[in-house]
Amino acid sequence: MYDVIIIGGGVVGCAVARELSRYRCKTLLLEKTNDICNGQSKANTAILHGGYDAKPGTLKAKFNVLGNAMFDRLHEELDVPVQWNTSLVVSFQEDGHPMLEKLLQQGIDNGCRGELRIIDREELRRREPNIGSTACEALLVGAGGIVCPYELTVAYAENAAMNGAEFQRNAEVTEVKKLANGNWLVVSSIGSFETRAVVNAAGVYSDVFNNMVSENKIHIHPRRGEYYILDKKYKNVFHAAMFQLPTKMGKGILIAPTVDGTVLVGPTAEDIEDKQDTRTTAEGLAKALREASKTWEHIPTRGFITTFSGLRSTGDTGDFLLGEAEDAPGFFNCCAIESPGLTSSPAIADWTAKQIAGKLALETNPDFNPIRKSIPKFRELDDAQRAALIAENPDFGKIVCRCETVTEAEIREAIRRPVGALDVDGVKRRTRAGMGRCQAGFCTPRTVEILAEELGISPLEVTKFGGKSYLLDGYLFEEGKNHA
Ligand SMILES: Cc1cc2nc3c(=O)[nH]c(=O)nc-3n(C[C@H](O)[C@H](O)[C@H](O)COP(=O)(O)OP(=O)(O)OC[C@H]3O[C@@H](n4cnc5c(N)ncnc54)[C@H](O)[C@@H]3O)c2cc1C
């Protein structure tokens, strides 16, 4: 019997798990894929939005501003990289000033912290000399920042697990039922569990669970955003996250530096039907490039190292849908969490956990420890620090990923940690092995060997992202065809 079962191990589910671990609360998080952070939480622009974009009075506006203000503490507690590099919303049209004024006023009304003002062409050019020639003026958002979305999600989960929360991956929830005793039965691919409360954090699938238990039906559709990633060589071309004026489909196409030094170009915004269709398309990428070229004329396309896409959980109201369902006591929604969901995640989690704690009369957990240390990042250390690590553990002297300078020790630790990596992509998200210029061409074989050793399985069984995504002779493991 659990106090709370969370459906979905994205940034929201994992943040809620961490907040609940502040209480004496038996929590289980069920994630259907082979790892946490496998939905939109791994495929976004990674911006800490300042809070100027959402309509005043909405949950998006409230939780964006509250969440943004929590990231310095998260950086301290969870050792997650956060950079306050500012955001610039650039107008490329002479008549764009009223829109910038509107965004400025929204930011003020929303309580956006830090510097917030419109800057003229000269100041914009002084700050960002590589800005396109048609740039007119911009809104400067001092509270704009960037974060690593995978490390944030993993850090929430690791810290929650350290504090007692349980995580199960490859655990697809298929049904949620109210029991006669007032509790809930959560039916999943790994078994059925009784719980006092449920948190619905299933991303694009969160409408399915809400609609299973509530008469207040909702509809979440996927809105795909496609991106290019540019090599680290271009990390200094822009300092700030470079937005264009927003449209009714979202915040528009950006050029956004990442905390790891690569540069994102995108995302597009296309409403689609299929909740699993994370393809990139020639048309989508061409659109991203065309529109981004206003911000950065002559984008060096030879510098693109890969492409990806993410699916926003877009609801019908334009706002987040949060809180206990009116007609389903004990069932708490975290639905329609599209952008700024990453930024809002700590505030949504804090609020949701407090709601649940009140409902279930949970006591504070006196042993809660908010501190989680990240895996040492060999690439960021000086020679003396590197030598000290190697002296302690010789595996730090073995470079597995040459592009990102990731060592064998980091990979082994990523697998051994609570809620550790189970596949090659899980190692990649926790260490950056395979995220560099060669896109895992060099390091995959050794990563497969290490995963096999650490997990006690054959290298043939190691997958890229779970399921049947075997890296070695995959057909051997197809159902009923095991010729090994
Ligand atoms: C293109 C794009 C750009 C964005 N840019 C930003 C940005 O710059 N800044 C920002 O603040 N926000 C941004 N966002 C929004 C942010 O990424 C999301 O709001 C956030 O990741 C939502 O997290 P989540 O946990 O709700 O969803 P997800 O990360 O999608 O997690 C849901 C999880 O539920 C699991 N699940 C689904 N069904 C089941 C089931 N039946 N059983 C068990 N598990 C299940 C899924 O596998 C998944 O892991 C962006 C989003 C996109 C797509």
Coordinates of C-alpha atoms and ligand atoms in Angstrom, one line a residue:
M1 CA 0.0 0.0 0.0
Y2 CA 1.4 3.4 -1.0
D3 CA 0.5 6.9 0.0
V4 CA 1.2 8.3 -3.4
I5 CA 1.7 6.8 -6.9
I6 CA 3.1 9.1 -9.6
I7 CA 2.4 8.2 -13.2
G8 CA 5.3 9.4 -15.4
G9 CA 9.0 10.1 -14.8
G10 CA 9.4 13.4 -16.6
V11 CA 10.7 16.5 -15.0
V12 CA 7.3 17.1 -13.3
G13 CA 6.8 13.6 -11.9
C14 CA 10.4 13.4 -10.6
A15 CA 10.2 16.9 -9.1
V16 CA 6.9 15.9 -7.3
A17 CA 8.6 12.7 -6.1
R18 CA 11.4 14.8 -4.5
E19 CA 9.0 17.2 -2.9
L20 CA 6.9 14.4 -1.5
S21 CA 10.1 12.9 0.0
R22 CA 10.1 15.9 2.4
Y23 CA 7.2 14.1 4.1
R24 CA 6.8 10.7 5.7
C25 CA 5.2 9.5 2.5
K26 CA 5.5 6.1 0.8
T27 CA 5.8 7.1 -2.8
L28 CA 6.2 5.1 -6.0
L29 CA 6.8 6.6 -9.4
L30 CA 5.9 4.4 -12.4
E31 CA 7.5 5.2 -15.8
K32 CA 6.5 3.3 -18.9
T33 CA 9.8 3.6 -20.7
N34 CA 13.3 2.2 -19.9
D35 CA 14.3 5.5 -18.2
I36 CA 13.2 8.7 -16.6
C37 CA 13.4 11.8 -18.7
N38 CA 12.4 10.1 -21.9
G39 CA 9.4 12.4 -22.9
Q40 CA 9.4 16.1 -23.6
S41 CA 11.6 16.7 -20.6
K42 CA 14.6 15.5 -22.7
A43 CA 13.7 17.4 -25.8
N44 CA 13.2 21.1 -25.2
T45 CA 15.0 24.4 -25.4
A46 CA 16.2 24.2 -21.7
I47 CA 15.4 27.8 -21.1
L48 CA 14.6 29.1 -17.6
H49 CA 11.9 31.5 -18.8
G50 CA 11.7 34.9 -17.0
G51 CA 7.9 34.9 -16.9
Y52 CA 7.0 37.7 -19.4
D53 CA 5.3 35.4 -21.9
A54 CA 2.3 33.9 -20.1
K55 CA -1.0 35.8 -19.8
P56 CA -1.2 37.4 -16.3
G57 CA -3.5 35.5 -14.0
T58 CA -2.8 32.1 -15.5
L59 CA -1.2 29.2 -13.8
K60 CA 1.6 29.4 -16.4
A61 CA 2.4 32.9 -15.3
K62 CA 2.3 32.1 -11.6
F63 CA 4.3 28.9 -11.6
N64 CA 6.8 30.3 -14.2
V65 CA 7.8 33.2 -12.0
L66 CA 7.8 31.1 -8.8
G67 CA 9.8 28.3 -10.4
N68 CA 12.3 30.6 -12.0
A69 CA 13.1 32.1 -8.5
M70 CA 13.8 28.6 -7.2
F71 CA 16.7 27.7 -9.5
D72 CA 19.5 29.3 -7.5
R73 CA 18.5 27.0 -4.6
L74 CA 18.2 24.0 -6.9
H75 CA 21.7 24.7 -8.2
E76 CA 23.0 24.8 -4.7
E77 CA 21.1 21.7 -3.4
L78 CA 21.2 19.4 -6.5
D79 CA 24.4 20.6 -8.1
V80 CA 22.7 21.1 -11.4
P81 CA 24.2 23.6 -13.9
V82 CA 22.2 26.8 -14.2
Q83 CA 23.4 29.9 -16.1
W84 CA 21.6 33.3 -15.9
N85 CA 22.6 34.4 -19.4
T86 CA 19.5 36.6 -20.0
S87 CA 16.9 36.3 -22.7
L88 CA 16.4 38.7 -25.5
V89 CA 13.1 38.9 -27.4
V90 CA 14.1 40.6 -30.7
S91 CA 11.7 42.4 -33.0
F92 CA 12.8 42.2 -36.6
Q93 CA 9.9 44.4 -37.8
E94 CA 9.6 48.2 -37.5
D95 CA 6.1 47.8 -36.2
G96 CA 7.1 45.3 -33.5
H97 CA 7.3 47.9 -30.7
P98 CA 3.7 47.5 -29.3
M99 CA 4.3 43.7 -29.0
L100 CA 7.5 44.3 -27.0
E101 CA 5.6 46.8 -24.8
K102 CA 2.9 44.2 -24.3
L103 CA 5.4 41.6 -23.3
L104 CA 7.1 44.1 -21.0
Q105 CA 3.8 44.9 -19.3
Q106 CA 3.0 41.2 -19.0
G107 CA 6.3 40.6 -17.3
I108 CA 5.7 43.4 -14.9
D109 CA 2.2 42.2 -14.1
N110 CA 3.4 38.6 -13.6
G111 CA 6.1 39.8 -11.1
C112 CA 9.1 38.9 -13.3
R113 CA 12.2 39.4 -11.2
G114 CA 15.4 41.2 -12.3
E115 CA 16.0 43.6 -15.1
L116 CA 13.2 43.9 -17.6
R117 CA 13.3 46.6 -20.3
I118 CA 13.2 47.3 -23.9
I119 CA 16.7 48.0 -25.5
D120 CA 17.3 49.8 -28.7
R121 CA 19.1 48.6 -31.8
E122 CA 22.5 50.0 -30.7
E123 CA 22.4 48.4 -27.3
L124 CA 21.2 45.1 -28.8
R125 CA 24.1 45.2 -31.3
R126 CA 26.6 46.0 -28.5
R127 CA 25.4 43.1 -26.5
E128 CA 25.0 40.7 -29.4
P129 CA 27.2 41.8 -32.3
N130 CA 26.2 38.8 -34.4
I131 CA 22.5 39.7 -34.5
G132 CA 20.9 39.8 -37.9
S133 CA 21.0 43.1 -39.8
T134 CA 17.2 43.6 -39.7
A135 CA 17.0 43.5 -35.9
C136 CA 15.2 46.6 -34.6
E137 CA 15.0 46.4 -30.8
A138 CA 14.5 43.8 -28.1
L139 CA 13.0 43.0 -24.7
L140 CA 15.8 42.2 -22.3
V141 CA 14.8 39.7 -19.7
G142 CA 17.4 39.5 -16.9
A143 CA 15.8 36.5 -15.2
G144 CA 16.2 34.4 -18.4
G145 CA 18.6 31.5 -17.9
I146 CA 19.5 28.0 -19.1
V147 CA 19.6 24.7 -17.3
C148 CA 20.5 21.1 -18.3
P149 CA 17.0 19.4 -18.5
Y150 CA 18.3 15.9 -18.2
E151 CA 20.6 16.6 -15.2
L152 CA 17.7 18.5 -13.6
T153 CA 15.3 15.5 -14.0
V154 CA 17.9 12.9 -13.0
A155 CA 18.9 15.0 -10.0
Y156 CA 15.3 15.4 -8.8
A157 CA 14.9 11.6 -9.1
E158 CA 18.2 10.7 -7.4
N159 CA 17.5 13.0 -4.5
A160 CA 13.9 11.6 -4.2
A161 CA 15.3 8.0 -4.2
M162 CA 18.0 8.9 -1.6
N163 CA 15.1 10.1 0.6
G164 CA 13.0 7.0 0.2
A165 CA 10.9 7.4 -3.0
E166 CA 10.7 4.2 -5.1
F167 CA 11.1 4.3 -8.9
Q168 CA 10.0 1.6 -11.4
R169 CA 10.8 1.9 -15.0
N170 CA 9.3 -0.3 -17.8
A171 CA 6.1 0.0 -15.8
E172 CA 3.3 1.2 -18.0
V173 CA 0.1 2.3 -16.2
T174 CA -2.9 0.9 -18.0
E175 CA -5.7 1.7 -15.6
V176 CA -6.6 3.8 -12.5
K177 CA -9.7 2.7 -10.5
K178 CA -11.4 4.1 -7.4
L179 CA -11.8 1.4 -4.7
A180 CA -14.7 1.1 -2.4
N181 CA -12.5 2.1 0.6
G182 CA -11.7 5.4 -1.1
N183 CA -8.2 4.4 -2.1
W184 CA -7.1 4.0 -5.7
L185 CA -5.9 0.9 -7.6
V186 CA -3.2 1.6 -10.2
V187 CA -2.9 -1.2 -12.7
S188 CA 0.4 -1.4 -14.5
S189 CA 2.5 -3.8 -16.7
I190 CA 4.5 -4.8 -13.5
G191 CA 1.5 -5.3 -11.3
S192 CA -1.4 -3.5 -9.5
F193 CA -0.8 -1.2 -6.5
E194 CA -3.2 0.3 -4.0
T195 CA -2.5 3.9 -3.1
R196 CA -4.2 6.7 -1.2
A197 CA -3.4 9.3 -3.9
V198 CA -2.4 9.4 -7.5
V199 CA -0.4 12.1 -9.3
N200 CA -1.0 12.2 -13.0
A201 CA 2.2 13.5 -14.6
A202 CA 2.0 11.4 -17.8
G203 CA 2.8 14.3 -20.2
V204 CA 1.1 14.0 -23.6
Y205 CA -0.8 11.0 -22.2
S206 CA -2.1 12.8 -19.1
D207 CA -5.5 13.3 -20.6
V208 CA -6.0 9.5 -20.8
F209 CA -5.7 9.2 -17.0
N210 CA -7.8 12.3 -16.2
N211 CA -10.5 11.1 -18.5
M212 CA -10.5 7.6 -16.9
V213 CA -11.4 9.0 -13.5
S214 CA -13.2 12.3 -14.1
E215 CA -16.2 13.6 -15.9
N216 CA -14.4 16.8 -16.6
K217 CA -12.8 15.6 -19.9
I218 CA -9.7 17.2 -21.2
H219 CA -7.8 16.8 -24.4
I220 CA -4.0 17.0 -24.8
H221 CA -2.5 17.0 -28.2
P222 CA 1.1 16.9 -29.2
R223 CA 2.7 20.0 -30.7
R224 CA 5.9 19.0 -32.2
G225 CA 9.0 21.2 -32.1
E226 CA 12.0 20.3 -34.3
Y227 CA 15.6 21.5 -33.7
Y228 CA 19.2 21.4 -34.9
I229 CA 22.1 21.2 -32.5
L230 CA 25.2 23.1 -33.4
D231 CA 28.7 22.2 -32.4
K232 CA 30.4 23.8 -29.4
K233 CA 32.7 25.7 -31.7
Y234 CA 29.8 28.2 -32.0
K235 CA 29.1 28.6 -28.3
N236 CA 30.2 32.3 -28.2
V237 CA 28.3 33.5 -31.2
F238 CA 25.4 34.6 -28.9
H239 CA 25.5 35.1 -25.2
A240 CA 21.7 35.4 -24.5
A241 CA 18.9 33.1 -25.5
M242 CA 17.7 34.8 -28.7
F243 CA 13.9 34.8 -29.1
Q244 CA 11.9 36.4 -31.9
L245 CA 8.4 37.9 -31.3
P246 CA 6.0 35.1 -30.1
T247 CA 3.1 33.8 -32.3
K248 CA -0.1 32.2 -31.3
M249 CA 1.7 28.8 -31.6
G250 CA 4.3 29.7 -29.0
K251 CA 7.5 31.5 -28.4
G252 CA 8.8 31.2 -31.9
I253 CA 12.2 30.1 -33.3
L254 CA 15.3 30.7 -31.1
I255 CA 19.0 30.5 -31.2
A256 CA 19.7 29.2 -27.7
P257 CA 23.1 28.5 -26.1
T258 CA 23.0 25.4 -23.8
V259 CA 24.8 25.0 -20.5
D260 CA 27.1 22.4 -22.2
G261 CA 28.3 24.8 -24.9
T262 CA 26.3 23.6 -27.9
V263 CA 23.7 25.8 -29.6
L264 CA 20.1 25.0 -30.3
V265 CA 18.3 26.3 -33.4
G266 CA 14.5 25.8 -33.2
P267 CA 11.9 24.8 -32.3
T268 CA 9.1 24.7 -34.8
A269 CA 5.5 24.3 -33.6
E270 CA 3.3 21.9 -35.5
D271 CA 0.1 20.3 -34.2
I272 CA 0.1 16.6 -35.0
E273 CA -2.1 13.6 -34.0
D274 CA 0.4 10.8 -33.1
K275 CA 1.6 11.1 -29.5
Q276 CA 4.8 9.1 -30.4
D277 CA 5.8 10.9 -33.6
T278 CA 9.1 12.4 -32.6
R279 CA 10.5 12.4 -36.1
T280 CA 12.3 15.3 -37.6
T281 CA 11.2 16.3 -41.0
A282 CA 12.9 18.0 -44.0
E283 CA 10.1 20.7 -44.0
G284 CA 10.3 21.3 -40.3
L285 CA 14.0 21.7 -40.2
A286 CA 14.0 23.9 -43.3
K287 CA 11.5 26.1 -41.6
A288 CA 13.6 26.3 -38.4
L289 CA 16.6 27.3 -40.4
R290 CA 14.8 29.8 -42.5
E291 CA 13.3 31.6 -39.5
A292 CA 16.4 31.4 -37.4
S293 CA 18.4 33.1 -40.2
K294 CA 16.7 36.4 -39.3
T295 CA 18.5 36.2 -35.9
W296 CA 21.8 34.7 -37.2
E297 CA 22.3 35.3 -40.9
H298 CA 24.5 32.6 -42.6
I299 CA 24.1 29.9 -39.9
P300 CA 27.0 27.5 -40.5
T301 CA 25.0 24.4 -41.5
R302 CA 28.2 22.3 -41.6
G303 CA 28.3 22.8 -37.8
F304 CA 25.1 21.0 -37.2
I305 CA 25.9 17.8 -35.3
T306 CA 22.4 16.3 -35.0
T307 CA 18.6 17.1 -35.0
F308 CA 15.8 16.1 -32.7
S309 CA 12.2 16.9 -31.9
G310 CA 10.0 17.1 -28.8
L311 CA 6.3 17.0 -28.3
R312 CA 4.6 19.7 -26.2
S313 CA 1.6 18.6 -24.1
T314 CA -0.8 21.2 -25.4
G315 CA -4.1 21.4 -23.7
D316 CA -7.3 23.1 -24.9
T317 CA -7.3 26.0 -22.5
G318 CA -3.8 27.3 -23.1
D319 CA -3.0 26.9 -19.4
F320 CA -1.6 24.2 -17.1
L321 CA -4.2 22.0 -15.6
L322 CA -3.2 21.4 -12.0
G323 CA -4.7 20.1 -8.8
E324 CA -7.1 17.5 -7.4
A325 CA -9.8 16.6 -9.8
E326 CA -13.1 17.9 -8.4
D327 CA -15.0 14.6 -8.9
A328 CA -12.1 12.3 -8.1
P329 CA -10.8 13.0 -4.6
G330 CA -7.2 11.9 -4.2
F331 CA -6.4 12.1 -7.9
F332 CA -4.0 15.0 -8.6
N333 CA -3.4 16.3 -12.1
C334 CA -0.2 17.8 -13.5
C335 CA -1.6 18.1 -17.1
A336 CA -1.0 20.2 -20.1
I337 CA 2.5 21.1 -18.8
E338 CA 3.9 22.6 -22.0
S339 CA 6.4 25.5 -21.9
P340 CA 7.3 26.9 -19.4
G341 CA 7.0 23.6 -17.7
L342 CA 10.7 23.0 -17.1
T343 CA 11.0 26.4 -15.4
S344 CA 7.8 25.8 -13.5
S345 CA 8.7 22.3 -12.4
P346 CA 10.0 23.1 -8.9
A347 CA 7.0 25.3 -8.1
I348 CA 4.4 22.9 -9.5
A349 CA 6.0 20.1 -7.5
D350 CA 6.1 22.2 -4.3
W351 CA 2.5 23.2 -4.7
T352 CA 1.3 19.7 -5.6
A353 CA 3.1 18.0 -2.8
K354 CA 1.7 20.6 -0.3
Q355 CA -1.8 19.8 -1.6
I356 CA -1.3 16.1 -1.2
A357 CA 0.3 16.5 2.2
G358 CA -2.7 18.5 3.4
K359 CA -5.1 15.9 2.0
L360 CA -3.3 12.9 3.4
A361 CA -2.2 14.7 6.7
L362 CA 1.4 13.7 6.0
E363 CA 4.0 14.5 8.6
T364 CA 7.3 16.1 7.8
N365 CA 10.2 13.8 7.1
P366 CA 12.9 14.8 9.7
D367 CA 15.6 12.9 7.8
F368 CA 15.0 14.6 4.4
N369 CA 18.4 15.6 2.9
P370 CA 18.1 18.1 0.1
I371 CA 21.7 17.7 -1.1
R372 CA 22.6 15.7 -4.1
K373 CA 26.1 15.9 -5.6
S374 CA 26.5 15.5 -9.4
I375 CA 28.9 13.0 -10.9
P376 CA 32.3 14.7 -11.2
K377 CA 32.6 16.2 -14.7
F378 CA 36.2 15.3 -15.7
R379 CA 36.0 17.7 -18.7
E380 CA 35.5 20.7 -16.5
L381 CA 38.4 20.0 -14.1
D382 CA 42.0 21.4 -14.1
D383 CA 45.0 19.1 -14.2
A384 CA 45.5 18.9 -10.5
Q385 CA 41.8 18.0 -9.8
R386 CA 42.0 15.4 -12.6
A387 CA 45.2 13.9 -11.1
A388 CA 43.5 13.7 -7.7
L389 CA 40.5 11.9 -9.1
I390 CA 42.7 9.4 -11.0
A391 CA 44.7 8.7 -7.9
E392 CA 41.5 7.9 -6.1
N393 CA 39.9 5.9 -8.9
P394 CA 42.0 4.9 -12.0
D395 CA 38.9 4.6 -14.1
F396 CA 38.9 8.4 -14.2
G397 CA 42.1 8.0 -16.3
K398 CA 40.2 6.1 -19.1
I399 CA 38.5 8.4 -21.6
V400 CA 35.6 6.7 -23.2
C401 CA 33.9 9.6 -25.1
R402 CA 36.7 11.7 -26.7
C403 CA 34.4 14.4 -28.0
E404 CA 33.0 15.2 -24.5
T405 CA 36.0 13.9 -22.5
V406 CA 33.8 11.5 -20.5
T407 CA 35.7 8.9 -18.4
E408 CA 34.9 5.3 -17.6
A409 CA 34.5 6.2 -13.9
E410 CA 31.7 8.7 -14.8
I411 CA 29.9 6.1 -16.9
R412 CA 30.1 3.4 -14.2
E413 CA 28.8 5.9 -11.6
A414 CA 25.9 6.9 -13.8
I415 CA 24.8 3.3 -13.9
R416 CA 25.4 2.6 -10.2
R417 CA 23.5 5.6 -8.8
P418 CA 20.0 5.4 -7.5
V419 CA 17.6 5.4 -10.6
G420 CA 20.8 4.8 -12.6
A421 CA 21.2 4.4 -16.4
L422 CA 19.9 1.1 -17.9
D423 CA 20.8 1.9 -21.6
V424 CA 23.1 3.8 -23.8
D425 CA 20.9 6.9 -24.0
G426 CA 20.6 6.8 -20.2
V427 CA 24.4 7.0 -19.9
K428 CA 24.4 9.8 -22.5
R429 CA 21.9 11.9 -20.6
R430 CA 23.7 11.4 -17.3
T431 CA 27.3 11.9 -18.6
R432 CA 27.2 13.4 -22.1
A433 CA 29.0 10.4 -23.5
G434 CA 27.9 10.3 -27.1
M435 CA 26.5 13.9 -27.2
G436 CA 29.5 15.4 -29.0
R437 CA 30.7 16.0 -32.5
C438 CA 30.9 12.3 -33.5
Q439 CA 27.4 11.5 -32.0
A440 CA 28.5 8.3 -30.2
G441 CA 30.4 6.8 -33.2
F442 CA 33.5 6.3 -31.1
C443 CA 32.3 5.6 -27.6
T444 CA 29.2 3.3 -28.1
P445 CA 31.1 0.0 -28.1
R446 CA 32.9 0.7 -24.8
T447 CA 29.7 2.1 -23.3
V448 CA 27.9 -1.1 -24.3
E449 CA 30.6 -3.2 -22.6
I450 CA 30.5 -1.2 -19.4
L451 CA 26.7 -1.3 -19.3
A452 CA 26.8 -5.1 -19.7
E453 CA 29.4 -5.5 -16.9
E454 CA 27.6 -3.2 -14.5
L455 CA 24.1 -4.6 -15.2
G456 CA 25.3 -8.2 -15.3
I457 CA 23.8 -8.9 -18.8
S458 CA 25.2 -9.9 -22.2
P459 CA 26.3 -7.0 -24.5
L460 CA 23.8 -8.4 -26.9
E461 CA 21.1 -7.4 -24.4
V462 CA 22.2 -3.8 -24.1
T463 CA 19.8 -1.4 -25.7
K464 CA 20.0 2.1 -26.9
F465 CA 16.7 3.2 -25.3
G466 CA 15.0 0.0 -24.0
G467 CA 12.5 -2.2 -25.7
K468 CA 14.1 -3.9 -28.7
S469 CA 16.5 -1.2 -29.5
Y470 CA 19.5 -3.6 -29.3
L471 CA 22.8 -2.3 -30.5
L472 CA 24.2 -5.6 -31.5
D473 CA 22.5 -8.0 -33.9
G474 CA 19.1 -7.0 -32.7
Y475 CA 17.1 -9.6 -34.5
L476 CA 18.4 -12.3 -32.2
F477 CA 16.2 -10.9 -29.4
E478 CA 13.0 -10.4 -31.3
E479 CA 10.2 -12.3 -29.6
G480 CA 10.3 -16.0 -30.5
K481 CA 13.4 -15.7 -32.6
N482 CA 16.2 -16.1 -30.0
H483 CA 18.9 -17.7 -32.1
A484 CA 21.7 -16.9 -29.7
Ligands
LIG1 C1 9.8 21.7 -28.1 C2 9.7 22.0 -26.7 C3 10.4 23.1 -26.1 C4 10.2 23.4 -24.8 N1 11.0 24.4 -24.3 C5 10.9 24.7 -22.9 C6 11.8 25.7 -22.4 O1 12.7 26.2 -23.0 N2 11.6 26.0 -21.1 C7 10.6 25.4 -20.3 O2 10.5 25.8 -19.2 N3 9.8 24.5 -20.8 C8 10.0 24.1 -22.1 N4 9.2 23.1 -22.6 C9 8.2 22.4 -21.8 C10 8.8 21.3 -20.9 O3 9.8 20.5 -21.6 C11 7.7 20.5 -20.4 O4 6.7 21.3 -19.8 C12 8.1 19.5 -19.4 O5 9.2 18.7 -19.8 C13 6.9 18.6 -19.0 O6 7.3 17.6 -18.2 P1 6.4 16.4 -17.9 O7 7.0 15.6 -16.8 O8 5.0 16.9 -17.6 O9 6.2 15.5 -19.2 P2 7.2 14.4 -19.9 O10 8.6 14.8 -19.8 O11 6.6 14.2 -21.2 O12 7.0 13.2 -18.9 C14 5.8 12.3 -19.0 C15 6.3 10.9 -18.7 O13 5.2 10.1 -18.5 C16 5.5 8.8 -19.1 N5 4.2 8.1 -19.3 C17 3.3 8.4 -20.3 N6 2.3 7.5 -20.2 C18 2.6 6.6 -19.2 C19 2.0 5.5 -18.7 N7 0.8 5.0 -19.2 N8 2.5 4.8 -17.6 C20 3.7 5.3 -17.1 N9 4.4 6.4 -17.6 C21 3.8 7.1 -18.6 C22 6.2 9.2 -20.3 O14 7.0 8.1 -20.8 C23 7.1 10.3 -19.8 O15 8.3 9.9 -19.4 C24 9.4 22.7 -24.0 C25 8.7 21.6 -24.5 C26 8.9 21.2 -25.8 C27 8.3 19.9 -26.3

